[in-house]
C-alpha cells in the first residue's frame, strides 16, 4: 500500500502540443492517501483513464512526477510499480480455468502454492464465483468474466494500490450494485488504497469516502459527497453533482449587488468585498434546487418568479420557475401545489448562494 502523489503532472498524446486543448491532463497536483477508498468522477474524455494509466505506468506523462510514498516512480515499469488495474472490459485468459486465472498474478510473484490456494478461494468466495473455479474462462458469461478480471486485481495482497477503470460497465444493474458493495467491503477488510473511476455520481458516492471530480484534464474538487454537494468548488461540480444540478446564472457586477437582466441579486457583504477587486468579468451565481425556498410572503429578501412547470417525482417535486430571463429549478416536498403561470416568492438563503469567478468558487477570506 502506498500514498500516490501526482506532482505538476501534464500529459499530451501529441508529440508537439500547440496549446492547452492538446492536453489530456492539464497541470495537475493530487494526492491519493494511503488506504483510502476514492472515486475519480468525470464525464467521458476528461482524462480519467489517462490519469490511471500514468499511475500504473502504462503511459509516460509528458511533464511532472508520479511519487509513491514520496519516491519518484516515473522510470519504473508497470510491473515494478506493483499496481493492480482492472479495466472496463474483462482481461482474462480464455484457455485457462477461473482458478488458474486468479492464481496467475500470485504465481508470477512466486507466492507459495498453499497460500495461493487459500487466497484464490477467499477471493472467489467474496466474488461468488467459487463454483466456477474449474470452468474454462472462455465458457463464462460477460458478467462472470469481469468478476474474474476483478478477482485478478484483488488477489494480490502486496499491491501499492488497486485502480478500477469503470469496471462495472458490462455488468447488469442489479449485480453492479452488489459488486460495488463487495468492493467497499473488500476495502474495509483489506485496507488497500483503491481508486474507482466512474462517470456516475451515484456509483462514486456509494463506493468512495472521498471523490475527485475531474473536468477537462484537471481535478476541480476533491471532497466528500457532502462537500461536493454543499460547496461545489467549480461550476462543473455544481452542474454534474445533484439531480437536477445546481442553478448557475451568469451575472454582471452592479452597485452593491450582481445583476442578470433587470433582476438584482443581493450578496453577502464579504462576497461583494471580494468582487470589488476581481478583474474577471466571468461571474456567476449558483444555488442548488434543494436550497431555494418558496415562501408565502413577499419581502425585501424574496424574488418574485413565475411557475413554469411542476414535475411530480413521487416523494418530491421539481418546480421550474422563471426569474427575469432565467429559469431555475426548485425542489419542493410533495405537498407543494401551484398552478402554472402563478407567482411565487423565492428566497435564496445566504449560506447557500454561491459566487463563482472564472468558474471557481469565491471563498470568504480567512
Ligand atoms: P476518460 O477516461 O475520462 O474518458 P481519457 O483519459 O480516455 O478520458 O481521454 C482523455 C483525452 O485524451 C480524450 O480527449 C481522448 O480522446 C484522448 N486520448 C485518450 N487516449 C488517447 C490515445 N491513446 N491517443 C490519443 N488521444 C488519446
Ligand atoms: Mg476512460
mmCIF file of C-alpha atoms and ligand atoms in Angstrom:
data_model
loop_
_atom_site.group_PDB
_atom_site.id
_atom_site.type_symbol
_atom_site.label_atom_id
_atom_site.label_comp_id
_atom_site.label_asym_id
_atom_site.label_seq_id
_atom_site.Cartn_x
_atom_site.Cartn_y
_atom_site.Cartn_z
ATOM 1 C CA UNK A 1 0.000 0.000 0.000
ATOM 2 C CA UNK A 2 1.274 3.425 -0.818
ATOM 3 C CA UNK A 3 0.444 7.087 -0.910
ATOM 4 C CA UNK A 4 0.292 8.141 -4.553
ATOM 5 C CA UNK A 5 1.234 11.678 -5.378
ATOM 6 C CA UNK A 6 0.919 13.354 -8.765
ATOM 7 C CA UNK A 7 3.133 16.397 -8.944
ATOM 8 C CA UNK A 8 2.796 19.111 -11.622
ATOM 9 C CA UNK A 9 1.509 16.409 -13.919
ATOM 10 C CA UNK A 10 0.569 17.150 -17.522
ATOM 11 C CA UNK A 11 0.086 14.876 -20.461
ATOM 12 C CA UNK A 12 -0.426 15.363 -24.161
ATOM 13 C CA UNK A 13 -0.822 12.464 -26.585
ATOM 14 C CA UNK A 14 0.503 14.813 -29.264
ATOM 15 C CA UNK A 15 4.273 14.922 -29.759
ATOM 16 C CA UNK A 16 4.165 18.680 -30.330
ATOM 17 C CA UNK A 17 1.213 20.130 -28.398
ATOM 18 C CA UNK A 18 0.346 23.636 -29.530
ATOM 19 C CA UNK A 19 -1.934 24.709 -26.686
ATOM 20 C CA UNK A 20 -3.977 23.649 -23.644
ATOM 21 C CA UNK A 21 -6.521 21.911 -25.886
ATOM 22 C CA UNK A 22 -3.869 19.394 -26.895
ATOM 23 C CA UNK A 23 -3.503 18.203 -23.289
ATOM 24 C CA UNK A 24 -5.483 15.252 -21.887
ATOM 25 C CA UNK A 25 -4.147 16.190 -18.423
ATOM 26 C CA UNK A 26 -3.520 19.839 -17.703
ATOM 27 C CA UNK A 27 -1.313 20.885 -14.805
ATOM 28 C CA UNK A 28 -2.467 18.562 -12.063
ATOM 29 C CA UNK A 29 -1.397 18.149 -8.438
ATOM 30 C CA UNK A 30 -3.091 15.473 -6.446
ATOM 31 C CA UNK A 31 -2.527 13.030 -3.585
ATOM 32 C CA UNK A 32 -4.301 9.714 -3.139
ATOM 33 C CA UNK A 33 -3.654 8.924 0.523
ATOM 34 C CA UNK A 34 -2.715 5.515 1.797
ATOM 35 C CA UNK A 35 -5.602 3.161 2.424
ATOM 36 C CA UNK A 36 -8.373 5.422 1.147
ATOM 37 C CA UNK A 37 -11.403 4.394 -0.905
ATOM 38 C CA UNK A 38 -11.592 7.003 -3.635
ATOM 39 C CA UNK A 39 -13.640 7.694 -6.704
ATOM 40 C CA UNK A 40 -12.445 9.596 -9.734
ATOM 41 C CA UNK A 41 -15.567 11.059 -11.279
ATOM 42 C CA UNK A 42 -15.940 12.946 -14.517
ATOM 43 C CA UNK A 43 -17.509 12.910 -17.971
ATOM 44 C CA UNK A 44 -16.192 10.820 -20.817
ATOM 45 C CA UNK A 45 -12.983 12.220 -22.277
ATOM 46 C CA UNK A 46 -11.936 14.318 -19.249
ATOM 47 C CA UNK A 47 -8.736 12.326 -18.714
ATOM 48 C CA UNK A 48 -9.658 9.694 -16.100
ATOM 49 C CA UNK A 49 -8.142 6.694 -17.886
ATOM 50 C CA UNK A 50 -5.092 8.740 -18.798
ATOM 51 C CA UNK A 51 -4.540 9.503 -15.108
ATOM 52 C CA UNK A 52 -4.846 5.846 -14.080
ATOM 53 C CA UNK A 53 -2.538 4.714 -16.876
ATOM 54 C CA UNK A 54 0.045 7.279 -15.779
ATOM 55 C CA UNK A 55 -0.146 5.960 -12.200
ATOM 56 C CA UNK A 56 0.215 2.333 -13.274
ATOM 57 C CA UNK A 57 2.981 3.171 -15.762
ATOM 58 C CA UNK A 58 1.176 2.232 -18.969
ATOM 59 C CA UNK A 59 1.525 5.850 -20.075
ATOM 60 C CA UNK A 60 4.578 8.063 -19.524
ATOM 61 C CA UNK A 61 3.477 11.619 -18.644
ATOM 62 C CA UNK A 62 4.809 14.447 -20.807
ATOM 63 C CA UNK A 63 5.519 16.532 -17.718
ATOM 64 C CA UNK A 64 5.632 16.114 -13.954
ATOM 65 C CA UNK A 65 6.236 13.333 -11.492
ATOM 66 C CA UNK A 66 4.494 10.330 -10.046
ATOM 67 C CA UNK A 67 5.578 9.585 -6.472
ATOM 68 C CA UNK A 68 4.782 6.513 -4.382
ATOM 69 C CA UNK A 69 5.408 7.210 -0.696
ATOM 70 C CA UNK A 70 7.449 10.218 -1.724
ATOM 71 C CA UNK A 71 9.695 8.310 -4.159
ATOM 72 C CA UNK A 72 9.681 9.088 -7.872
ATOM 73 C CA UNK A 73 8.490 6.114 -9.933
ATOM 74 C CA UNK A 74 8.403 7.663 -13.433
ATOM 75 C CA UNK A 75 11.220 5.382 -14.543
ATOM 76 C CA UNK A 76 9.729 2.183 -13.068
ATOM 77 C CA UNK A 77 7.976 -0.323 -15.332
ATOM 78 C CA UNK A 78 4.308 -1.133 -14.659
ATOM 79 C CA UNK A 79 5.420 -4.428 -13.138
ATOM 80 C CA UNK A 80 7.796 -2.803 -10.690
ATOM 81 C CA UNK A 81 5.180 -0.289 -9.619
ATOM 82 C CA UNK A 82 3.121 -3.105 -8.196
ATOM 83 C CA UNK A 83 -0.267 -1.652 -9.068
ATOM 84 C CA UNK A 84 -3.284 -3.797 -9.856
ATOM 85 C CA UNK A 85 -5.509 -2.330 -12.548
ATOM 86 C CA UNK A 86 -8.961 -3.532 -13.546
ATOM 87 C CA UNK A 87 -10.221 -2.294 -16.894
ATOM 88 C CA UNK A 88 -13.638 -1.598 -18.344
ATOM 89 C CA UNK A 89 -13.613 -4.810 -20.338
ATOM 90 C CA UNK A 90 -12.516 -8.146 -18.903
ATOM 91 C CA UNK A 91 -8.908 -9.197 -19.257
ATOM 92 C CA UNK A 92 -8.848 -12.961 -18.743
ATOM 93 C CA UNK A 93 -7.011 -15.870 -20.303
ATOM 94 C CA UNK A 94 -9.735 -17.771 -22.142
ATOM 95 C CA UNK A 95 -7.844 -21.055 -22.260
ATOM 96 C CA UNK A 96 -7.226 -21.109 -18.502
ATOM 97 C CA UNK A 97 -9.705 -22.076 -15.826
ATOM 98 C CA UNK A 98 -11.075 -19.484 -13.430
ATOM 99 C CA UNK A 99 -8.766 -20.879 -10.754
ATOM 100 C CA UNK A 100 -5.699 -20.554 -12.998
ATOM 101 C CA UNK A 101 -6.701 -17.024 -13.956
ATOM 102 C CA UNK A 102 -6.962 -15.970 -10.323
ATOM 103 C CA UNK A 103 -3.779 -17.791 -9.344
ATOM 104 C CA UNK A 104 -1.778 -16.276 -12.202
ATOM 105 C CA UNK A 105 -0.790 -12.942 -10.584
ATOM 106 C CA UNK A 106 0.275 -14.823 -7.442
ATOM 107 C CA UNK A 107 2.308 -17.460 -9.310
ATOM 108 C CA UNK A 108 4.033 -14.647 -11.146
ATOM 109 C CA UNK A 109 5.031 -13.192 -7.810
ATOM 110 C CA UNK A 110 6.302 -16.553 -6.525
ATOM 111 C CA UNK A 111 3.721 -16.847 -3.767
ATOM 112 C CA UNK A 112 3.881 -20.342 -2.129
ATOM 113 C CA UNK A 113 1.331 -22.828 -3.527
ATOM 114 C CA UNK A 114 -0.585 -23.301 -0.281
ATOM 115 C CA UNK A 115 -1.016 -19.580 0.134
ATOM 116 C CA UNK A 116 -2.201 -19.284 -3.488
ATOM 117 C CA UNK A 117 -4.873 -21.860 -2.835
ATOM 118 C CA UNK A 118 -6.331 -20.150 0.231
ATOM 119 C CA UNK A 119 -6.151 -16.714 -1.303
ATOM 120 C CA UNK A 120 -7.850 -17.758 -4.584
ATOM 121 C CA UNK A 121 -10.551 -19.468 -2.550
ATOM 122 C CA UNK A 122 -11.050 -16.368 -0.405
ATOM 123 C CA UNK A 123 -11.388 -14.002 -3.378
ATOM 124 C CA UNK A 124 -13.630 -16.439 -5.293
ATOM 125 C CA UNK A 125 -15.953 -16.553 -2.301
ATOM 126 C CA UNK A 126 -16.123 -12.801 -1.970
ATOM 127 C CA UNK A 127 -16.988 -12.502 -5.665
ATOM 128 C CA UNK A 128 -19.321 -15.514 -5.522
ATOM 129 C CA UNK A 129 -17.596 -17.457 -8.264
ATOM 130 C CA UNK A 130 -16.289 -20.328 -6.111
ATOM 131 C CA UNK A 131 -18.471 -22.802 -8.039
ATOM 132 C CA UNK A 132 -16.850 -21.671 -11.321
ATOM 133 C CA UNK A 133 -13.221 -22.279 -10.352
ATOM 134 C CA UNK A 134 -12.826 -25.330 -12.598
ATOM 135 C CA UNK A 135 -14.548 -23.781 -15.589
ATOM 136 C CA UNK A 136 -12.557 -22.539 -18.581
ATOM 137 C CA UNK A 137 -12.793 -18.742 -18.743
ATOM 138 C CA UNK A 138 -13.990 -18.913 -22.351
ATOM 139 C CA UNK A 139 -17.216 -20.547 -21.170
ATOM 140 C CA UNK A 140 -18.141 -17.727 -18.795
ATOM 141 C CA UNK A 141 -20.736 -15.008 -19.319
ATOM 142 C CA UNK A 142 -19.560 -11.383 -19.681
ATOM 143 C CA UNK A 143 -20.504 -10.701 -16.029
ATOM 144 C CA UNK A 144 -18.564 -13.691 -14.795
ATOM 145 C CA UNK A 145 -15.536 -12.786 -16.890
ATOM 146 C CA UNK A 146 -15.482 -9.317 -15.410
ATOM 147 C CA UNK A 147 -15.706 -10.787 -11.919
ATOM 148 C CA UNK A 148 -12.666 -12.909 -12.700
ATOM 149 C CA UNK A 149 -10.935 -9.830 -14.051
ATOM 150 C CA UNK A 150 -11.679 -8.002 -10.823
ATOM 151 C CA UNK A 151 -10.552 -11.025 -8.853
ATOM 152 C CA UNK A 152 -7.202 -10.901 -10.628
ATOM 153 C CA UNK A 153 -6.853 -7.325 -9.403
ATOM 154 C CA UNK A 154 -7.896 -8.128 -5.856
ATOM 155 C CA UNK A 155 -5.995 -11.366 -5.325
ATOM 156 C CA UNK A 156 -2.583 -9.893 -4.608
ATOM 157 C CA UNK A 157 -2.080 -8.662 -1.084
ATOM 158 C CA UNK A 158 1.148 -6.792 -1.704
ATOM 159 C CA UNK A 159 -0.050 -4.178 -4.202
ATOM 160 C CA UNK A 160 0.543 -0.464 -3.760
ATOM 161 C CA UNK A 161 -2.987 0.268 -4.919
ATOM 162 C CA UNK A 162 -5.841 -1.110 -6.981
ATOM 163 C CA UNK A 163 -7.159 1.045 -9.805
ATOM 164 C CA UNK A 164 -10.593 0.299 -11.229
ATOM 165 C CA UNK A 165 -11.362 1.906 -14.572
ATOM 166 C CA UNK A 166 -15.164 1.838 -14.949
ATOM 167 C CA UNK A 167 -15.104 -1.890 -14.129
ATOM 168 C CA UNK A 168 -18.845 -2.396 -13.916
ATOM 169 C CA UNK A 169 -19.806 -1.057 -17.356
ATOM 170 C CA UNK A 170 -20.507 -4.517 -18.767
ATOM 171 C CA UNK A 171 -22.271 -5.755 -15.628
ATOM 172 C CA UNK A 172 -26.052 -5.729 -15.333
ATOM 173 C CA UNK A 173 -27.521 -3.086 -12.949
ATOM 174 C CA UNK A 174 -28.524 -5.376 -10.108
ATOM 175 C CA UNK A 175 -25.229 -7.187 -9.942
ATOM 176 C CA UNK A 176 -23.495 -3.838 -10.313
ATOM 177 C CA UNK A 177 -24.932 -2.647 -7.047
ATOM 178 C CA UNK A 178 -23.932 -5.856 -5.340
ATOM 179 C CA UNK A 179 -20.384 -5.821 -6.668
ATOM 180 C CA UNK A 180 -19.889 -2.220 -5.665
ATOM 181 C CA UNK A 181 -20.869 -3.120 -2.120
ATOM 182 C CA UNK A 182 -18.477 -6.044 -2.285
ATOM 183 C CA UNK A 183 -15.641 -3.783 -3.338
ATOM 184 C CA UNK A 184 -16.375 -1.489 -0.445
ATOM 185 C CA UNK A 185 -16.418 -4.472 1.876
ATOM 186 C CA UNK A 186 -13.104 -5.691 0.459
ATOM 187 C CA UNK A 187 -11.698 -2.237 1.028
ATOM 188 C CA UNK A 188 -12.750 -2.284 4.652
ATOM 189 C CA UNK A 189 -11.430 -5.794 5.125
ATOM 190 C CA UNK A 190 -8.032 -5.365 3.472
ATOM 191 C CA UNK A 191 -7.494 -1.618 3.823
ATOM 192 C CA UNK A 192 -5.976 -1.158 0.360
ATOM 193 C CA UNK A 193 -5.735 2.171 -1.469
ATOM 194 C CA UNK A 194 -8.441 1.972 -4.121
ATOM 195 C CA UNK A 195 -9.252 4.404 -6.893
ATOM 196 C CA UNK A 196 -12.509 3.741 -8.648
ATOM 197 C CA UNK A 197 -13.167 5.550 -11.921
ATOM 198 C CA UNK A 198 -16.714 6.247 -12.970
ATOM 199 C CA UNK A 199 -18.829 8.830 -14.756
ATOM 200 C CA UNK A 200 -21.780 8.007 -12.474
ATOM 201 C CA UNK A 201 -22.176 10.157 -9.347
ATOM 202 C CA UNK A 202 -24.254 7.559 -7.534
ATOM 203 C CA UNK A 203 -21.642 4.911 -8.146
ATOM 204 C CA UNK A 204 -18.950 7.299 -6.924
ATOM 205 C CA UNK A 205 -20.722 8.269 -3.719
ATOM 206 C CA UNK A 206 -21.723 4.732 -2.755
ATOM 207 C CA UNK A 207 -18.180 3.456 -3.158
ATOM 208 C CA UNK A 208 -15.947 6.282 -2.022
ATOM 209 C CA UNK A 209 -15.255 8.213 1.146
ATOM 210 C CA UNK A 210 -13.818 10.971 -0.980
ATOM 211 C CA UNK A 211 -14.398 11.870 -4.624
ATOM 212 C CA UNK A 212 -12.071 13.656 -7.030
ATOM 213 C CA UNK A 213 -14.111 15.386 -9.698
ATOM 214 C CA UNK A 214 -12.237 15.714 -12.939
ATOM 215 C CA UNK A 215 -13.138 18.103 -15.707
ATOM 216 C CA UNK A 216 -11.211 18.961 -18.814
ATOM 217 C CA UNK A 217 -7.940 17.389 -17.678
ATOM 218 C CA UNK A 218 -7.998 18.848 -14.172
ATOM 219 C CA UNK A 219 -9.146 17.778 -10.732
ATOM 220 C CA UNK A 220 -11.542 20.614 -9.921
ATOM 221 C CA UNK A 221 -12.528 19.356 -6.454
ATOM 222 C CA UNK A 222 -11.533 16.592 -4.063
ATOM 223 C CA UNK A 223 -14.008 16.143 -1.264
ATOM 224 C CA UNK A 224 -16.650 14.062 0.479
ATOM 225 C CA UNK A 225 -20.015 13.650 -1.268
ATOM 226 C CA UNK A 226 -21.433 16.196 1.217
ATOM 227 C CA UNK A 227 -18.705 18.728 0.445
ATOM 228 C CA UNK A 228 -19.293 18.364 -3.296
ATOM 229 C CA UNK A 229 -22.982 18.868 -2.744
ATOM 230 C CA UNK A 230 -22.871 21.747 -0.283
ATOM 231 C CA UNK A 231 -19.951 23.760 -1.589
ATOM 232 C CA UNK A 232 -19.099 22.939 -5.201
ATOM 233 C CA UNK A 233 -15.666 24.388 -5.800
ATOM 234 C CA UNK A 234 -16.280 24.738 -9.537
ATOM 235 C CA UNK A 235 -19.421 25.355 -11.580
ATOM 236 C CA UNK A 236 -18.889 21.983 -13.237
ATOM 237 C CA UNK A 237 -19.194 20.220 -9.851
ATOM 238 C CA UNK A 238 -22.392 22.163 -9.203
ATOM 239 C CA UNK A 239 -23.796 21.118 -12.521
ATOM 240 C CA UNK A 240 -22.558 17.499 -12.530
ATOM 241 C CA UNK A 241 -23.388 16.520 -8.929
ATOM 242 C CA UNK A 242 -27.035 16.542 -7.935
ATOM 243 C CA UNK A 243 -30.167 15.849 -9.857
ATOM 244 C CA UNK A 244 -31.104 18.275 -11.196
ATOM 245 C CA UNK A 245 -27.776 20.096 -10.878
ATOM 246 C CA UNK A 246 -27.139 23.494 -9.388
ATOM 247 C CA UNK A 247 -28.841 26.557 -10.846
ATOM 248 C CA UNK A 248 -25.994 28.584 -12.323
ATOM 249 C CA UNK A 249 -26.602 32.041 -13.738
ATOM 250 C CA UNK A 250 -24.211 34.411 -15.415
ATOM 251 C CA UNK A 251 -24.317 37.834 -13.775
ATOM 252 C CA UNK A 252 -22.782 41.300 -14.046
ATOM 253 C CA UNK A 253 -21.437 43.383 -11.206
ATOM 254 C CA UNK A 254 -23.530 46.383 -10.234
ATOM 255 C CA UNK A 255 -23.696 48.774 -7.304
ATOM 256 C CA UNK A 256 -23.965 46.689 -4.111
ATOM 257 C CA UNK A 257 -25.220 43.558 -5.895
ATOM 258 C CA UNK A 258 -24.961 41.458 -9.033
ATOM 259 C CA UNK A 259 -27.467 41.511 -11.836
ATOM 260 C CA UNK A 260 -28.884 39.491 -14.682
ATOM 261 C CA UNK A 261 -31.325 41.348 -16.935
ATOM 262 C CA UNK A 262 -33.338 43.548 -14.612
ATOM 263 C CA UNK A 263 -33.025 41.216 -11.610
ATOM 264 C CA UNK A 264 -30.610 42.337 -8.895
ATOM 265 C CA UNK A 265 -29.346 39.604 -6.602
ATOM 266 C CA UNK A 266 -28.161 40.647 -3.158
ATOM 267 C CA UNK A 267 -24.983 39.033 -1.910
ATOM 268 C CA UNK A 268 -23.267 38.739 1.455
ATOM 269 C CA UNK A 269 -21.045 41.729 2.319
ATOM 270 C CA UNK A 270 -17.907 39.579 2.097
ATOM 271 C CA UNK A 271 -18.902 38.377 -1.363
ATOM 272 C CA UNK A 272 -19.363 41.975 -2.518
ATOM 273 C CA UNK A 273 -15.990 42.883 -0.997
ATOM 274 C CA UNK A 274 -14.303 40.123 -2.918
ATOM 275 C CA UNK A 275 -15.992 41.225 -6.142
ATOM 276 C CA UNK A 276 -14.583 44.741 -5.878
ATOM 277 C CA UNK A 277 -11.020 43.732 -6.619
ATOM 278 C CA UNK A 278 -11.909 40.981 -9.070
ATOM 279 C CA UNK A 279 -10.651 41.566 -12.596
ATOM 280 C CA UNK A 280 -12.656 38.847 -14.304
ATOM 281 C CA UNK A 281 -15.959 39.539 -15.984
ATOM 282 C CA UNK A 282 -16.878 35.863 -15.922
ATOM 283 C CA UNK A 283 -19.024 35.982 -12.783
ATOM 284 C CA UNK A 284 -21.776 33.511 -11.952
ATOM 285 C CA UNK A 285 -24.034 32.788 -9.039
ATOM 286 C CA UNK A 286 -25.096 29.282 -8.096
ATOM 287 C CA UNK A 287 -27.710 27.796 -5.811
ATOM 288 C CA UNK A 288 -28.930 24.235 -5.599
ATOM 289 C CA UNK A 289 -32.627 23.402 -6.225
ATOM 290 C CA UNK A 290 -32.724 21.893 -2.715
ATOM 291 C CA UNK A 291 -31.728 25.189 -1.084
ATOM 292 C CA UNK A 292 -34.116 27.626 -2.767
ATOM 293 C CA UNK A 293 -37.165 28.260 -0.610
ATOM 294 C CA UNK A 294 -40.624 29.218 -1.788
ATOM 295 C CA UNK A 295 -42.186 31.406 0.899
ATOM 296 C CA UNK A 296 -45.737 32.755 1.266
ATOM 297 C CA UNK A 297 -44.897 36.374 1.984
ATOM 298 C CA UNK A 298 -43.107 38.836 -0.251
ATOM 299 C CA UNK A 299 -40.278 40.699 1.492
ATOM 300 C CA UNK A 300 -37.014 42.545 0.833
ATOM 301 C CA UNK A 301 -35.284 39.167 0.769
ATOM 302 C CA UNK A 302 -37.533 37.488 -1.795
ATOM 303 C CA UNK A 303 -37.638 37.467 -5.570
ATOM 304 C CA UNK A 304 -40.868 37.168 -7.481
ATOM 305 C CA UNK A 305 -40.876 34.393 -10.061
ATOM 306 C CA UNK A 306 -43.402 32.632 -12.259
ATOM 307 C CA UNK A 307 -44.117 28.902 -12.065
ATOM 308 C CA UNK A 308 -43.433 27.273 -15.419
ATOM 309 C CA UNK A 309 -43.671 23.601 -14.628
ATOM 310 C CA UNK A 310 -44.211 21.263 -11.692
ATOM 311 C CA UNK A 311 -42.804 17.786 -12.041
ATOM 312 C CA UNK A 312 -44.046 15.230 -9.544
ATOM 313 C CA UNK A 313 -41.300 12.739 -8.752
ATOM 314 C CA UNK A 314 -43.236 10.730 -6.181
ATOM 315 C CA UNK A 315 -41.648 11.755 -2.911
ATOM 316 C CA UNK A 316 -40.834 15.318 -4.014
ATOM 317 C CA UNK A 317 -41.495 17.826 -6.755
ATOM 318 C CA UNK A 318 -39.202 19.743 -9.052
ATOM 319 C CA UNK A 319 -40.636 23.160 -9.796
ATOM 320 C CA UNK A 320 -39.357 25.138 -12.769
ATOM 321 C CA UNK A 321 -39.638 28.877 -12.189
ATOM 322 C CA UNK A 322 -38.821 31.855 -14.318
ATOM 323 C CA UNK A 323 -36.985 34.689 -12.654
ATOM 324 C CA UNK A 324 -36.324 37.557 -15.054
ATOM 325 C CA UNK A 325 -34.930 35.970 -18.181
ATOM 326 C CA UNK A 326 -33.662 32.846 -16.393
ATOM 327 C CA UNK A 327 -35.317 29.580 -15.492
ATOM 328 C CA UNK A 328 -34.402 27.822 -12.268
ATOM 329 C CA UNK A 329 -35.243 24.509 -10.687
ATOM 330 C CA UNK A 330 -36.556 24.368 -7.126
ATOM 331 C CA UNK A 331 -37.039 21.211 -5.128
ATOM 332 C CA UNK A 332 -40.192 21.133 -3.013
ATOM 333 C CA UNK A 333 -41.833 18.429 -0.958
ATOM 334 C CA UNK A 334 -44.794 16.519 -2.319
ATOM 335 C CA UNK A 335 -47.350 18.795 -0.650
ATOM 336 C CA UNK A 336 -46.311 21.713 -2.822
ATOM 337 C CA UNK A 337 -49.043 22.976 -5.106
ATOM 338 C CA UNK A 338 -49.096 25.864 -7.543
ATOM 339 C CA UNK A 339 -50.636 26.308 -10.925
ATOM 340 C CA UNK A 340 -48.561 27.034 -13.990
ATOM 341 C CA UNK A 341 -48.315 30.762 -14.520
ATOM 342 C CA UNK A 342 -48.798 31.672 -10.861
ATOM 343 C CA UNK A 343 -46.367 33.915 -8.990
ATOM 344 C CA UNK A 344 -44.199 32.640 -6.144
ATOM 345 C CA UNK A 345 -41.694 34.276 -3.803
ATOM 346 C CA UNK A 346 -38.236 32.768 -3.911
ATOM 347 C CA UNK A 347 -35.794 33.018 -1.046
ATOM 348 C CA UNK A 348 -32.088 32.350 -1.524
ATOM 349 C CA UNK A 349 -30.636 31.659 1.941
ATOM 350 C CA UNK A 350 -27.281 33.479 2.130
ATOM 351 C CA UNK A 351 -25.255 30.454 3.168
ATOM 352 C CA UNK A 352 -26.320 28.565 0.033
ATOM 353 C CA UNK A 353 -25.903 31.324 -2.513
ATOM 354 C CA UNK A 354 -22.518 30.708 -4.099
ATOM 355 C CA UNK A 355 -20.468 33.121 -6.137
ATOM 356 C CA UNK A 356 -18.161 31.930 -8.936
ATOM 357 C CA UNK A 357 -15.433 33.821 -10.745
ATOM 358 C CA UNK A 358 -13.869 32.186 -13.788
ATOM 359 C CA UNK A 359 -15.893 29.082 -12.852
ATOM 360 C CA UNK A 360 -14.236 28.685 -9.424
ATOM 361 C CA UNK A 361 -15.964 29.289 -6.079
ATOM 362 C CA UNK A 362 -15.228 32.635 -4.467
ATOM 363 C CA UNK A 363 -14.500 31.852 -0.834
ATOM 364 C CA UNK A 364 -14.567 34.002 2.251
ATOM 365 C CA UNK A 365 -11.031 35.084 3.109
ATOM 366 C CA UNK A 366 -9.876 33.803 6.471
HETATM 367 P P1 LIG B 1 -11.757 9.314 -19.927
HETATM 368 O O1 LIG B 1 -11.164 8.050 -19.412
HETATM 369 O O2 LIG B 1 -12.078 10.320 -18.858
HETATM 370 O O3 LIG B 1 -12.945 9.082 -20.809
HETATM 371 P P2 LIG B 1 -9.315 9.524 -21.483
HETATM 372 O O4 LIG B 1 -8.209 9.639 -20.482
HETATM 373 O O5 LIG B 1 -9.522 8.213 -22.110
HETATM 374 O O6 LIG B 1 -10.663 10.061 -20.824
HETATM 375 O O7 LIG B 1 -9.083 10.584 -22.624
HETATM 376 C C1 LIG B 1 -8.732 11.951 -22.390
HETATM 377 C C2 LIG B 1 -8.467 12.636 -23.728
HETATM 378 O O8 LIG B 1 -7.322 12.053 -24.340
HETATM 379 C C3 LIG B 1 -9.596 12.468 -24.734
HETATM 380 O O9 LIG B 1 -9.688 13.657 -25.474
HETATM 381 C C4 LIG B 1 -9.136 11.320 -25.604
HETATM 382 O O10 LIG B 1 -9.674 11.417 -26.899
HETATM 383 C C5 LIG B 1 -7.629 11.497 -25.605
HETATM 384 N N1 LIG B 1 -6.920 10.189 -25.721
HETATM 385 C C6 LIG B 1 -7.050 9.131 -24.902
HETATM 386 N N2 LIG B 1 -6.224 8.121 -25.253
HETATM 387 C C7 LIG B 1 -5.562 8.563 -26.347
HETATM 388 C C8 LIG B 1 -4.540 7.990 -27.198
HETATM 389 N N3 LIG B 1 -4.063 6.768 -26.969
HETATM 390 N N4 LIG B 1 -4.104 8.756 -28.208
HETATM 391 C C9 LIG B 1 -4.570 9.992 -28.430
HETATM 392 N N5 LIG B 1 -5.512 10.588 -27.685
HETATM 393 C C10 LIG B 1 -5.999 9.904 -26.646
HETATM 394 MG MG1 LIG B 2 -11.840 6.066 -19.636
#
